Amino acid sequence: MEPKREAQPVFDGAMLFRPMHTDDIPVICEIEQESFATPWTAGAFYNELTSNNFAKYLVLEYEGEIAGYGGMWLIMEEAHVTNIAIREKYRGRKLGERLLVEMQQTAVFYGALRMTLEVRPSNLIAQRLYEKMGFRSAGIRRGYYTDNKEDAIIMWADLPKSERLSK
């Protein structure tokens, strides 16, 4: 059996994109607490990193510190974004946009043709970013968010055609 291929770290000036590791989880959970009303637990991230073969998680380091992360499940030719967040003190610097680009490139590398995600209707900043990155609304998940029963907007984007990892 062929060994599992892993995306290699990408250095872009002051930014470094790399796969998430279990020792990143404490910092990732701090970012979760800053970013979400119902943050994922350390156990959830540990399970994603150690037991979910569909999961790919990236860390964005900025000037040597973890500034954000993004996760997705890659199933067949689709990438489903599970979460994406930038540490509060780094917001407003277009790091979220750069992280999403890296996630899209990673998804293409692993053979994805399309990407999907859910976003709160009240999160207008995220919606604008996703629309800028080619996502379009495709439906609603009623009562999706458990903290306040807010609906979720389902968004999809076609990914750019590029060299894909041979299966």
Short mmCIF file of N, CA and C in Angstrom, two decimals:
data_model
loop_
_atom_site.label_atom_id
_atom_site.label_comp_id
_atom_site.label_asym_id
_atom_site.label_seq_id
_atom_site.Cartn_x
_atom_site.Cartn_y
_atom_site.Cartn_z
N MET A 1 0.84 -1.16 0.00
CA MET A 1 0.00 0.00 0.00
C MET A 1 0.90 1.24 0.00
N GLU A 2 0.49 2.23 -0.79
CA GLU A 2 1.24 3.48 -0.91
C GLU A 2 1.08 4.31 0.36
N PRO A 3 2.14 4.97 0.83
CA PRO A 3 2.00 5.81 2.02
C PRO A 3 1.08 6.99 1.73
N LYS A 4 0.40 7.46 2.79
CA LYS A 4 -0.52 8.60 2.68
C LYS A 4 0.28 9.85 2.34
N ARG A 5 -0.13 10.55 1.27
CA ARG A 5 0.54 11.80 0.89
C ARG A 5 -0.06 12.94 1.69
N GLU A 6 0.78 13.80 2.18
CA GLU A 6 0.36 14.94 2.99
C GLU A 6 0.82 16.21 2.31
N ALA A 7 -0.04 17.22 2.33
CA ALA A 7 0.35 18.52 1.79
C ALA A 7 1.52 19.04 2.59
N GLN A 8 2.47 19.65 1.93
CA GLN A 8 3.66 20.18 2.57
C GLN A 8 3.41 21.61 3.05
N PRO A 9 4.13 22.03 4.11
CA PRO A 9 3.99 23.42 4.56
C PRO A 9 4.30 24.40 3.44
N VAL A 10 3.56 25.51 3.42
CA VAL A 10 3.75 26.56 2.42
C VAL A 10 4.14 27.83 3.15
N PHE A 11 5.29 28.40 2.81
CA PHE A 11 5.75 29.64 3.44
C PHE A 11 5.49 30.78 2.48
N ASP A 12 4.81 31.82 2.95
CA ASP A 12 4.45 32.96 2.12
C ASP A 12 4.79 34.24 2.90
N GLY A 13 6.06 34.65 2.85
CA GLY A 13 6.48 35.84 3.58
C GLY A 13 6.39 35.62 5.08
N ALA A 14 5.56 36.44 5.74
CA ALA A 14 5.38 36.33 7.19
C ALA A 14 4.40 35.23 7.56
N MET A 15 3.78 34.59 6.54
CA MET A 15 2.78 33.55 6.77
C MET A 15 3.34 32.18 6.46
N LEU A 16 2.95 31.20 7.28
CA LEU A 16 3.27 29.81 7.04
C LEU A 16 1.99 29.01 7.17
N PHE A 17 1.69 28.23 6.14
CA PHE A 17 0.54 27.33 6.18
C PHE A 17 1.08 25.92 6.34
N ARG A 18 0.51 25.18 7.29
CA ARG A 18 0.96 23.82 7.53
C ARG A 18 -0.18 22.98 8.06
N PRO A 19 -0.04 21.65 7.98
CA PRO A 19 -1.07 20.80 8.58
C PRO A 19 -1.14 21.01 10.10
N MET A 20 -2.34 20.93 10.65
CA MET A 20 -2.53 21.04 12.09
C MET A 20 -2.04 19.76 12.76
N HIS A 21 -1.44 19.90 13.94
CA HIS A 21 -0.97 18.77 14.74
C HIS A 21 -1.69 18.78 16.08
N THR A 22 -1.70 17.64 16.75
CA THR A 22 -2.40 17.56 18.03
C THR A 22 -1.84 18.54 19.07
N ASP A 23 -0.55 18.85 19.00
CA ASP A 23 -0.01 19.80 19.98
C ASP A 23 -0.44 21.25 19.72
N ASP A 24 -1.13 21.49 18.59
CA ASP A 24 -1.70 22.81 18.30
C ASP A 24 -3.05 23.01 18.99
N ILE A 25 -3.66 21.94 19.46
CA ILE A 25 -5.05 21.98 19.92
C ILE A 25 -5.30 23.03 21.01
N PRO A 26 -4.44 23.19 22.02
CA PRO A 26 -4.75 24.23 23.03
C PRO A 26 -4.90 25.64 22.43
N VAL A 27 -4.03 26.02 21.52
CA VAL A 27 -4.13 27.34 20.89
C VAL A 27 -5.36 27.40 19.98
N ILE A 28 -5.63 26.32 19.25
CA ILE A 28 -6.81 26.27 18.38
C ILE A 28 -8.08 26.47 19.21
N CYS A 29 -8.12 25.86 20.39
CA CYS A 29 -9.30 26.02 21.26
C CYS A 29 -9.43 27.45 21.77
N GLU A 30 -8.33 28.14 21.99
CA GLU A 30 -8.40 29.56 22.35
C GLU A 30 -9.04 30.37 21.22
N ILE A 31 -8.65 30.08 19.99
CA ILE A 31 -9.22 30.78 18.84
C ILE A 31 -10.70 30.44 18.69
N GLU A 32 -11.05 29.18 18.93
CA GLU A 32 -12.47 28.77 18.92
C GLU A 32 -13.28 29.59 19.92
N GLN A 33 -12.74 29.74 21.14
CA GLN A 33 -13.44 30.50 22.18
C GLN A 33 -13.66 31.95 21.76
N GLU A 34 -12.66 32.53 21.10
CA GLU A 34 -12.76 33.92 20.63
C GLU A 34 -13.77 34.07 19.48
N SER A 35 -13.96 32.99 18.73
CA SER A 35 -14.63 33.11 17.44
C SER A 35 -16.07 32.61 17.40
N PHE A 36 -16.42 31.65 18.23
CA PHE A 36 -17.71 30.96 18.06
C PHE A 36 -18.51 30.90 19.35
N ALA A 37 -19.83 31.02 19.21
CA ALA A 37 -20.73 30.91 20.36
C ALA A 37 -20.76 29.49 20.91
N THR A 38 -20.58 28.51 20.05
CA THR A 38 -20.52 27.10 20.48
C THR A 38 -19.22 26.49 19.96
N PRO A 39 -18.12 26.78 20.66
CA PRO A 39 -16.81 26.31 20.19
C PRO A 39 -16.66 24.79 20.28
N TRP A 40 -15.85 24.27 19.37
CA TRP A 40 -15.52 22.85 19.43
C TRP A 40 -14.63 22.61 20.65
N THR A 41 -14.66 21.39 21.15
CA THR A 41 -13.83 21.01 22.29
C THR A 41 -12.48 20.49 21.80
N ALA A 42 -11.54 20.42 22.74
CA ALA A 42 -10.24 19.83 22.42
C ALA A 42 -10.42 18.39 21.95
N GLY A 43 -11.34 17.67 22.58
CA GLY A 43 -11.60 16.28 22.18
C GLY A 43 -12.10 16.17 20.76
N ALA A 44 -12.93 17.12 20.34
CA ALA A 44 -13.44 17.10 18.97
C ALA A 44 -12.30 17.28 17.97
N PHE A 45 -11.40 18.22 18.26
CA PHE A 45 -10.26 18.42 17.36
C PHE A 45 -9.33 17.21 17.38
N TYR A 46 -9.11 16.64 18.55
CA TYR A 46 -8.24 15.46 18.65
C TYR A 46 -8.82 14.33 17.79
N ASN A 47 -10.12 14.12 17.88
CA ASN A 47 -10.77 13.07 17.09
C ASN A 47 -10.63 13.35 15.58
N GLU A 48 -10.82 14.61 15.19
CA GLU A 48 -10.69 14.97 13.78
C GLU A 48 -9.28 14.65 13.27
N LEU A 49 -8.27 14.98 14.09
CA LEU A 49 -6.88 14.83 13.65
C LEU A 49 -6.39 13.38 13.70
N THR A 50 -6.97 12.58 14.57
CA THR A 50 -6.44 11.22 14.76
C THR A 50 -7.33 10.11 14.20
N SER A 51 -8.63 10.38 14.03
CA SER A 51 -9.55 9.30 13.66
C SER A 51 -10.36 9.54 12.40
N ASN A 52 -10.39 10.76 11.90
CA ASN A 52 -11.22 11.06 10.73
C ASN A 52 -10.35 11.13 9.48
N ASN A 53 -10.41 10.08 8.68
CA ASN A 53 -9.59 10.02 7.46
C ASN A 53 -10.01 11.02 6.40
N PHE A 54 -11.20 11.59 6.54
CA PHE A 54 -11.68 12.59 5.57
C PHE A 54 -11.22 14.00 5.92
N ALA A 55 -10.74 14.20 7.15
CA ALA A 55 -10.44 15.53 7.67
C ALA A 55 -9.06 16.02 7.27
N LYS A 56 -9.01 17.29 6.89
CA LYS A 56 -7.76 18.01 6.64
C LYS A 56 -7.87 19.34 7.36
N TYR A 57 -6.91 19.61 8.23
CA TYR A 57 -6.90 20.85 8.98
C TYR A 57 -5.59 21.58 8.75
N LEU A 58 -5.69 22.87 8.47
CA LEU A 58 -4.52 23.72 8.22
C LEU A 58 -4.39 24.76 9.32
N VAL A 59 -3.15 25.08 9.63
CA VAL A 59 -2.84 26.15 10.57
C VAL A 59 -2.17 27.26 9.79
N LEU A 60 -2.55 28.48 10.10
CA LEU A 60 -1.91 29.67 9.56
C LEU A 60 -1.06 30.27 10.67
N GLU A 61 0.25 30.25 10.47
CA GLU A 61 1.15 30.94 11.39
C GLU A 61 1.48 32.29 10.77
N TYR A 62 1.42 33.32 11.59
CA TYR A 62 1.75 34.66 11.14
C TYR A 62 2.79 35.22 12.10
N GLU A 63 3.93 35.57 11.55
CA GLU A 63 5.05 36.07 12.35
C GLU A 63 5.35 35.14 13.53
N GLY A 64 5.31 33.83 13.26
CA GLY A 64 5.71 32.81 14.22
C GLY A 64 4.65 32.39 15.22
N GLU A 65 3.44 32.95 15.12
CA GLU A 65 2.36 32.62 16.06
C GLU A 65 1.18 32.04 15.29
N ILE A 66 0.47 31.10 15.89
CA ILE A 66 -0.75 30.58 15.25
C ILE A 66 -1.78 31.70 15.23
N ALA A 67 -2.14 32.13 14.03
CA ALA A 67 -3.07 33.24 13.86
C ALA A 67 -4.45 32.77 13.41
N GLY A 68 -4.54 31.53 12.92
CA GLY A 68 -5.82 31.02 12.46
C GLY A 68 -5.70 29.58 12.03
N TYR A 69 -6.83 29.04 11.66
CA TYR A 69 -6.87 27.65 11.21
C TYR A 69 -8.13 27.44 10.39
N GLY A 70 -8.13 26.38 9.62
CA GLY A 70 -9.31 25.99 8.87
C GLY A 70 -9.35 24.49 8.75
N GLY A 71 -10.55 23.95 8.73
CA GLY A 71 -10.72 22.51 8.59
C GLY A 71 -11.75 22.18 7.54
N MET A 72 -11.58 21.02 6.96
CA MET A 72 -12.54 20.56 5.96
C MET A 72 -12.52 19.04 5.89
N TRP A 73 -13.61 18.49 5.41
CA TRP A 73 -13.69 17.07 5.11
C TRP A 73 -13.64 16.93 3.61
N LEU A 74 -12.79 16.06 3.13
CA LEU A 74 -12.66 15.79 1.69
C LEU A 74 -13.27 14.43 1.41
N ILE A 75 -14.43 14.47 0.75
CA ILE A 75 -15.16 13.24 0.44
C ILE A 75 -15.46 13.24 -1.05
N MET A 76 -14.89 12.24 -1.71
CA MET A 76 -14.99 12.14 -3.17
C MET A 76 -14.46 13.43 -3.80
N GLU A 77 -15.29 14.12 -4.56
CA GLU A 77 -14.82 15.33 -5.25
C GLU A 77 -15.34 16.61 -4.59
N GLU A 78 -15.71 16.50 -3.30
CA GLU A 78 -16.23 17.65 -2.58
C GLU A 78 -15.44 17.91 -1.31
N ALA A 79 -15.29 19.19 -1.00
CA ALA A 79 -14.67 19.62 0.24
C ALA A 79 -15.73 20.35 1.05
N HIS A 80 -15.94 19.92 2.29
CA HIS A 80 -16.92 20.56 3.18
C HIS A 80 -16.15 21.25 4.29
N VAL A 81 -16.19 22.58 4.30
CA VAL A 81 -15.50 23.36 5.33
C VAL A 81 -16.23 23.15 6.65
N THR A 82 -15.49 22.67 7.66
CA THR A 82 -16.08 22.45 8.98
C THR A 82 -15.93 23.69 9.85
N ASN A 83 -14.79 24.36 9.73
CA ASN A 83 -14.57 25.58 10.49
C ASN A 83 -13.38 26.34 9.92
N ILE A 84 -13.43 27.63 10.10
CA ILE A 84 -12.34 28.52 9.70
C ILE A 84 -12.40 29.72 10.64
N ALA A 85 -11.25 30.09 11.20
CA ALA A 85 -11.24 31.20 12.15
C ALA A 85 -9.86 31.84 12.20
N ILE A 86 -9.88 33.14 12.44
CA ILE A 86 -8.66 33.93 12.62
C ILE A 86 -8.70 34.51 14.04
N ARG A 87 -7.58 34.42 14.71
CA ARG A 87 -7.45 34.99 16.05
C ARG A 87 -7.84 36.47 16.01
N GLU A 88 -8.54 36.89 17.04
CA GLU A 88 -9.12 38.24 17.07
C GLU A 88 -8.09 39.34 16.77
N LYS A 89 -6.92 39.26 17.35
CA LYS A 89 -5.94 40.34 17.16
C LYS A 89 -5.37 40.39 15.74
N TYR A 90 -5.63 39.36 14.92
CA TYR A 90 -5.13 39.35 13.55
C TYR A 90 -6.23 39.63 12.52
N ARG A 91 -7.44 39.84 12.97
CA ARG A 91 -8.53 40.09 12.03
C ARG A 91 -8.35 41.45 11.36
N GLY A 92 -8.93 41.57 10.16
CA GLY A 92 -8.86 42.82 9.42
C GLY A 92 -7.60 42.96 8.58
N ARG A 93 -6.82 41.89 8.47
CA ARG A 93 -5.58 41.91 7.69
C ARG A 93 -5.64 41.01 6.45
N LYS A 94 -6.84 40.56 6.13
CA LYS A 94 -7.07 39.68 4.98
C LYS A 94 -6.45 38.29 5.16
N LEU A 95 -6.15 37.91 6.41
CA LEU A 95 -5.61 36.58 6.66
C LEU A 95 -6.66 35.50 6.45
N GLY A 96 -7.92 35.81 6.75
CA GLY A 96 -8.99 34.85 6.50
C GLY A 96 -9.12 34.54 5.02
N GLU A 97 -9.01 35.56 4.21
CA GLU A 97 -9.06 35.37 2.75
C GLU A 97 -7.89 34.50 2.29
N ARG A 98 -6.70 34.79 2.78
CA ARG A 98 -5.52 34.02 2.39
C ARG A 98 -5.62 32.58 2.85
N LEU A 99 -6.18 32.37 4.06
CA LEU A 99 -6.38 31.02 4.58
C LEU A 99 -7.39 30.26 3.73
N LEU A 100 -8.47 30.91 3.34
CA LEU A 100 -9.47 30.24 2.50
C LEU A 100 -8.89 29.87 1.14
N VAL A 101 -8.07 30.75 0.56
CA VAL A 101 -7.39 30.42 -0.70
C VAL A 101 -6.53 29.16 -0.52
N GLU A 102 -5.80 29.10 0.57
CA GLU A 102 -4.94 27.93 0.84
C GLU A 102 -5.78 26.66 1.02
N MET A 103 -6.92 26.80 1.68
CA MET A 103 -7.82 25.65 1.84
C MET A 103 -8.36 25.19 0.49
N GLN A 104 -8.72 26.14 -0.37
CA GLN A 104 -9.21 25.78 -1.69
C GLN A 104 -8.12 25.08 -2.49
N GLN A 105 -6.90 25.58 -2.43
CA GLN A 105 -5.79 24.95 -3.15
C GLN A 105 -5.51 23.55 -2.60
N THR A 106 -5.60 23.39 -1.30
CA THR A 106 -5.41 22.07 -0.69
C THR A 106 -6.50 21.12 -1.14
N ALA A 107 -7.73 21.59 -1.17
CA ALA A 107 -8.85 20.75 -1.62
C ALA A 107 -8.64 20.30 -3.06
N VAL A 108 -8.21 21.21 -3.92
CA VAL A 108 -7.93 20.86 -5.32
C VAL A 108 -6.81 19.83 -5.39
N PHE A 109 -5.76 20.02 -4.59
CA PHE A 109 -4.65 19.07 -4.54
C PHE A 109 -5.14 17.65 -4.25
N TYR A 110 -6.13 17.54 -3.37
CA TYR A 110 -6.66 16.23 -3.00
C TYR A 110 -7.81 15.77 -3.91
N GLY A 111 -8.09 16.51 -4.97
CA GLY A 111 -9.05 16.04 -5.96
C GLY A 111 -10.43 16.64 -5.90
N ALA A 112 -10.66 17.61 -5.04
CA ALA A 112 -12.00 18.21 -4.93
C ALA A 112 -12.28 19.12 -6.13
N LEU A 113 -13.52 19.09 -6.57
CA LEU A 113 -13.99 19.96 -7.65
C LEU A 113 -14.85 21.09 -7.13
N ARG A 114 -15.48 20.87 -5.96
CA ARG A 114 -16.39 21.86 -5.37
C ARG A 114 -16.14 21.95 -3.87
N MET A 115 -16.52 23.08 -3.30
CA MET A 115 -16.39 23.28 -1.86
C MET A 115 -17.71 23.83 -1.33
N THR A 116 -18.08 23.39 -0.13
CA THR A 116 -19.31 23.86 0.50
C THR A 116 -19.03 24.26 1.94
N LEU A 117 -19.92 25.09 2.47
CA LEU A 117 -19.84 25.50 3.87
C LEU A 117 -21.19 26.03 4.29
N GLU A 118 -21.35 26.20 5.61
CA GLU A 118 -22.52 26.85 6.17
C GLU A 118 -22.06 28.13 6.86
N VAL A 119 -22.90 29.14 6.81
CA VAL A 119 -22.58 30.42 7.46
C VAL A 119 -23.87 30.99 8.06
N ARG A 120 -23.72 31.65 9.20
CA ARG A 120 -24.87 32.30 9.83
C ARG A 120 -25.34 33.49 8.98
N PRO A 121 -26.64 33.68 8.84
CA PRO A 121 -27.14 34.87 8.16
C PRO A 121 -26.67 36.16 8.84
N SER A 122 -26.43 36.11 10.14
CA SER A 122 -25.98 37.30 10.87
C SER A 122 -24.48 37.58 10.68
N ASN A 123 -23.73 36.67 10.08
CA ASN A 123 -22.29 36.86 9.88
C ASN A 123 -22.03 37.45 8.50
N LEU A 124 -22.31 38.73 8.37
CA LEU A 124 -22.20 39.39 7.07
C LEU A 124 -20.75 39.50 6.59
N ILE A 125 -19.81 39.66 7.50
CA ILE A 125 -18.40 39.75 7.10
C ILE A 125 -17.97 38.45 6.43
N ALA A 126 -18.31 37.32 7.04
CA ALA A 126 -17.95 36.02 6.44
C ALA A 126 -18.66 35.82 5.11
N GLN A 127 -19.93 36.19 5.04
CA GLN A 127 -20.67 36.03 3.78
C GLN A 127 -20.00 36.81 2.65
N ARG A 128 -19.58 38.04 2.94
CA ARG A 128 -18.91 38.85 1.91
C ARG A 128 -17.61 38.18 1.45
N LEU A 129 -16.84 37.65 2.40
CA LEU A 129 -15.61 36.96 2.04
C LEU A 129 -15.92 35.76 1.16
N TYR A 130 -16.88 34.96 1.55
CA TYR A 130 -17.19 33.75 0.78
C TYR A 130 -17.68 34.11 -0.62
N GLU A 131 -18.52 35.13 -0.73
CA GLU A 131 -18.98 35.55 -2.06
C GLU A 131 -17.81 36.03 -2.91
N LYS A 132 -16.89 36.78 -2.31
CA LYS A 132 -15.70 37.23 -3.02
C LYS A 132 -14.88 36.05 -3.54
N MET A 133 -14.90 34.94 -2.79
CA MET A 133 -14.12 33.75 -3.14
C MET A 133 -14.91 32.79 -4.04
N GLY A 134 -16.04 33.25 -4.56
CA GLY A 134 -16.78 32.45 -5.53
C GLY A 134 -17.91 31.61 -4.98
N PHE A 135 -18.20 31.70 -3.69
CA PHE A 135 -19.30 30.93 -3.11
C PHE A 135 -20.62 31.61 -3.42
N ARG A 136 -21.63 30.79 -3.64
CA ARG A 136 -22.99 31.28 -3.89
C ARG A 136 -23.96 30.53 -2.98
N SER A 137 -24.98 31.23 -2.53
CA SER A 137 -26.00 30.63 -1.68
C SER A 137 -26.75 29.55 -2.46
N ALA A 138 -26.97 28.40 -1.79
CA ALA A 138 -27.65 27.29 -2.45
C ALA A 138 -28.81 26.75 -1.62
N GLY A 139 -29.07 27.35 -0.47
CA GLY A 139 -30.17 26.87 0.36
C GLY A 139 -30.00 27.28 1.80
N ILE A 140 -30.93 26.80 2.62
CA ILE A 140 -30.96 27.13 4.04
C ILE A 140 -31.08 25.84 4.84
N ARG A 141 -30.34 25.75 5.94
CA ARG A 141 -30.54 24.69 6.94
C ARG A 141 -31.25 25.36 8.12
N ARG A 142 -32.51 25.02 8.32
CA ARG A 142 -33.33 25.64 9.36
C ARG A 142 -32.85 25.23 10.75
N GLY A 143 -32.71 26.21 11.64
CA GLY A 143 -32.36 25.95 13.03
C GLY A 143 -31.03 25.24 13.22
N TYR A 144 -30.08 25.46 12.33
CA TYR A 144 -28.81 24.72 12.30
C TYR A 144 -27.93 24.97 13.52
N TYR A 145 -27.85 26.21 13.98
CA TYR A 145 -26.94 26.55 15.08
C TYR A 145 -27.62 26.30 16.42
N THR A 146 -26.96 25.50 17.25
CA THR A 146 -27.59 25.02 18.49
C THR A 146 -27.68 26.09 19.57
N ASP A 147 -26.85 27.13 19.53
CA ASP A 147 -26.86 28.13 20.59
C ASP A 147 -28.12 28.99 20.55
N ASN A 148 -28.61 29.31 19.35
CA ASN A 148 -29.78 30.19 19.24
C ASN A 148 -30.77 29.77 18.15
N LYS A 149 -30.54 28.57 17.61
CA LYS A 149 -31.42 28.01 16.57
C LYS A 149 -31.44 28.85 15.29
N GLU A 150 -30.39 29.66 15.09
CA GLU A 150 -30.28 30.45 13.87
C GLU A 150 -30.13 29.51 12.67
N ASP A 151 -30.73 29.89 11.56
CA ASP A 151 -30.57 29.13 10.33
C ASP A 151 -29.13 29.22 9.84
N ALA A 152 -28.77 28.36 8.90
CA ALA A 152 -27.48 28.45 8.22
C ALA A 152 -27.74 28.61 6.73
N ILE A 153 -26.96 29.48 6.12
CA ILE A 153 -26.98 29.59 4.66
C ILE A 153 -25.97 28.57 4.13
N ILE A 154 -26.41 27.72 3.24
CA ILE A 154 -25.53 26.74 2.59
C ILE A 154 -24.93 27.41 1.36
N MET A 155 -23.62 27.39 1.26
CA MET A 155 -22.95 28.03 0.12
C MET A 155 -22.06 27.00 -0.58
N TRP A 156 -21.96 27.13 -1.88
CA TRP A 156 -21.12 26.26 -2.71
C TRP A 156 -20.25 27.10 -3.64
N ALA A 157 -19.07 26.58 -3.93
CA ALA A 157 -18.18 27.20 -4.92
C ALA A 157 -17.54 26.11 -5.75
N ASP A 158 -17.42 26.37 -7.05
CA ASP A 158 -16.61 25.51 -7.90
C ASP A 158 -15.16 25.87 -7.66
N LEU A 159 -14.31 24.86 -7.58
CA LEU A 159 -12.89 25.12 -7.35
C LEU A 159 -12.16 25.22 -8.67
N PRO A 160 -11.09 25.99 -8.70
CA PRO A 160 -10.34 26.14 -9.95
C PRO A 160 -9.74 24.81 -10.39
N LYS A 161 -9.76 24.60 -11.67
CA LYS A 161 -9.14 23.38 -12.20
C LYS A 161 -7.63 23.55 -12.13
N SER A 162 -6.97 22.51 -11.66
CA SER A 162 -5.55 22.56 -11.47
C SER A 162 -5.01 21.14 -11.43
N GLU A 163 -3.73 21.02 -11.25
CA GLU A 163 -3.11 19.70 -11.09
C GLU A 163 -3.69 19.05 -9.84
N ARG A 164 -4.34 17.92 -10.01
CA ARG A 164 -4.95 17.21 -8.88
C ARG A 164 -4.13 15.98 -8.54
N LEU A 165 -4.14 15.62 -7.27
CA LEU A 165 -3.43 14.44 -6.79
C LEU A 165 -4.03 13.22 -7.47
N SER A 166 -3.21 12.41 -8.11
CA SER A 166 -3.75 11.19 -8.73
C SER A 166 -4.15 10.21 -7.64
N LYS A 167 -5.25 9.54 -7.90
CA LYS A 167 -5.81 8.63 -6.89
C LYS A 167 -5.16 7.29 -6.96
#
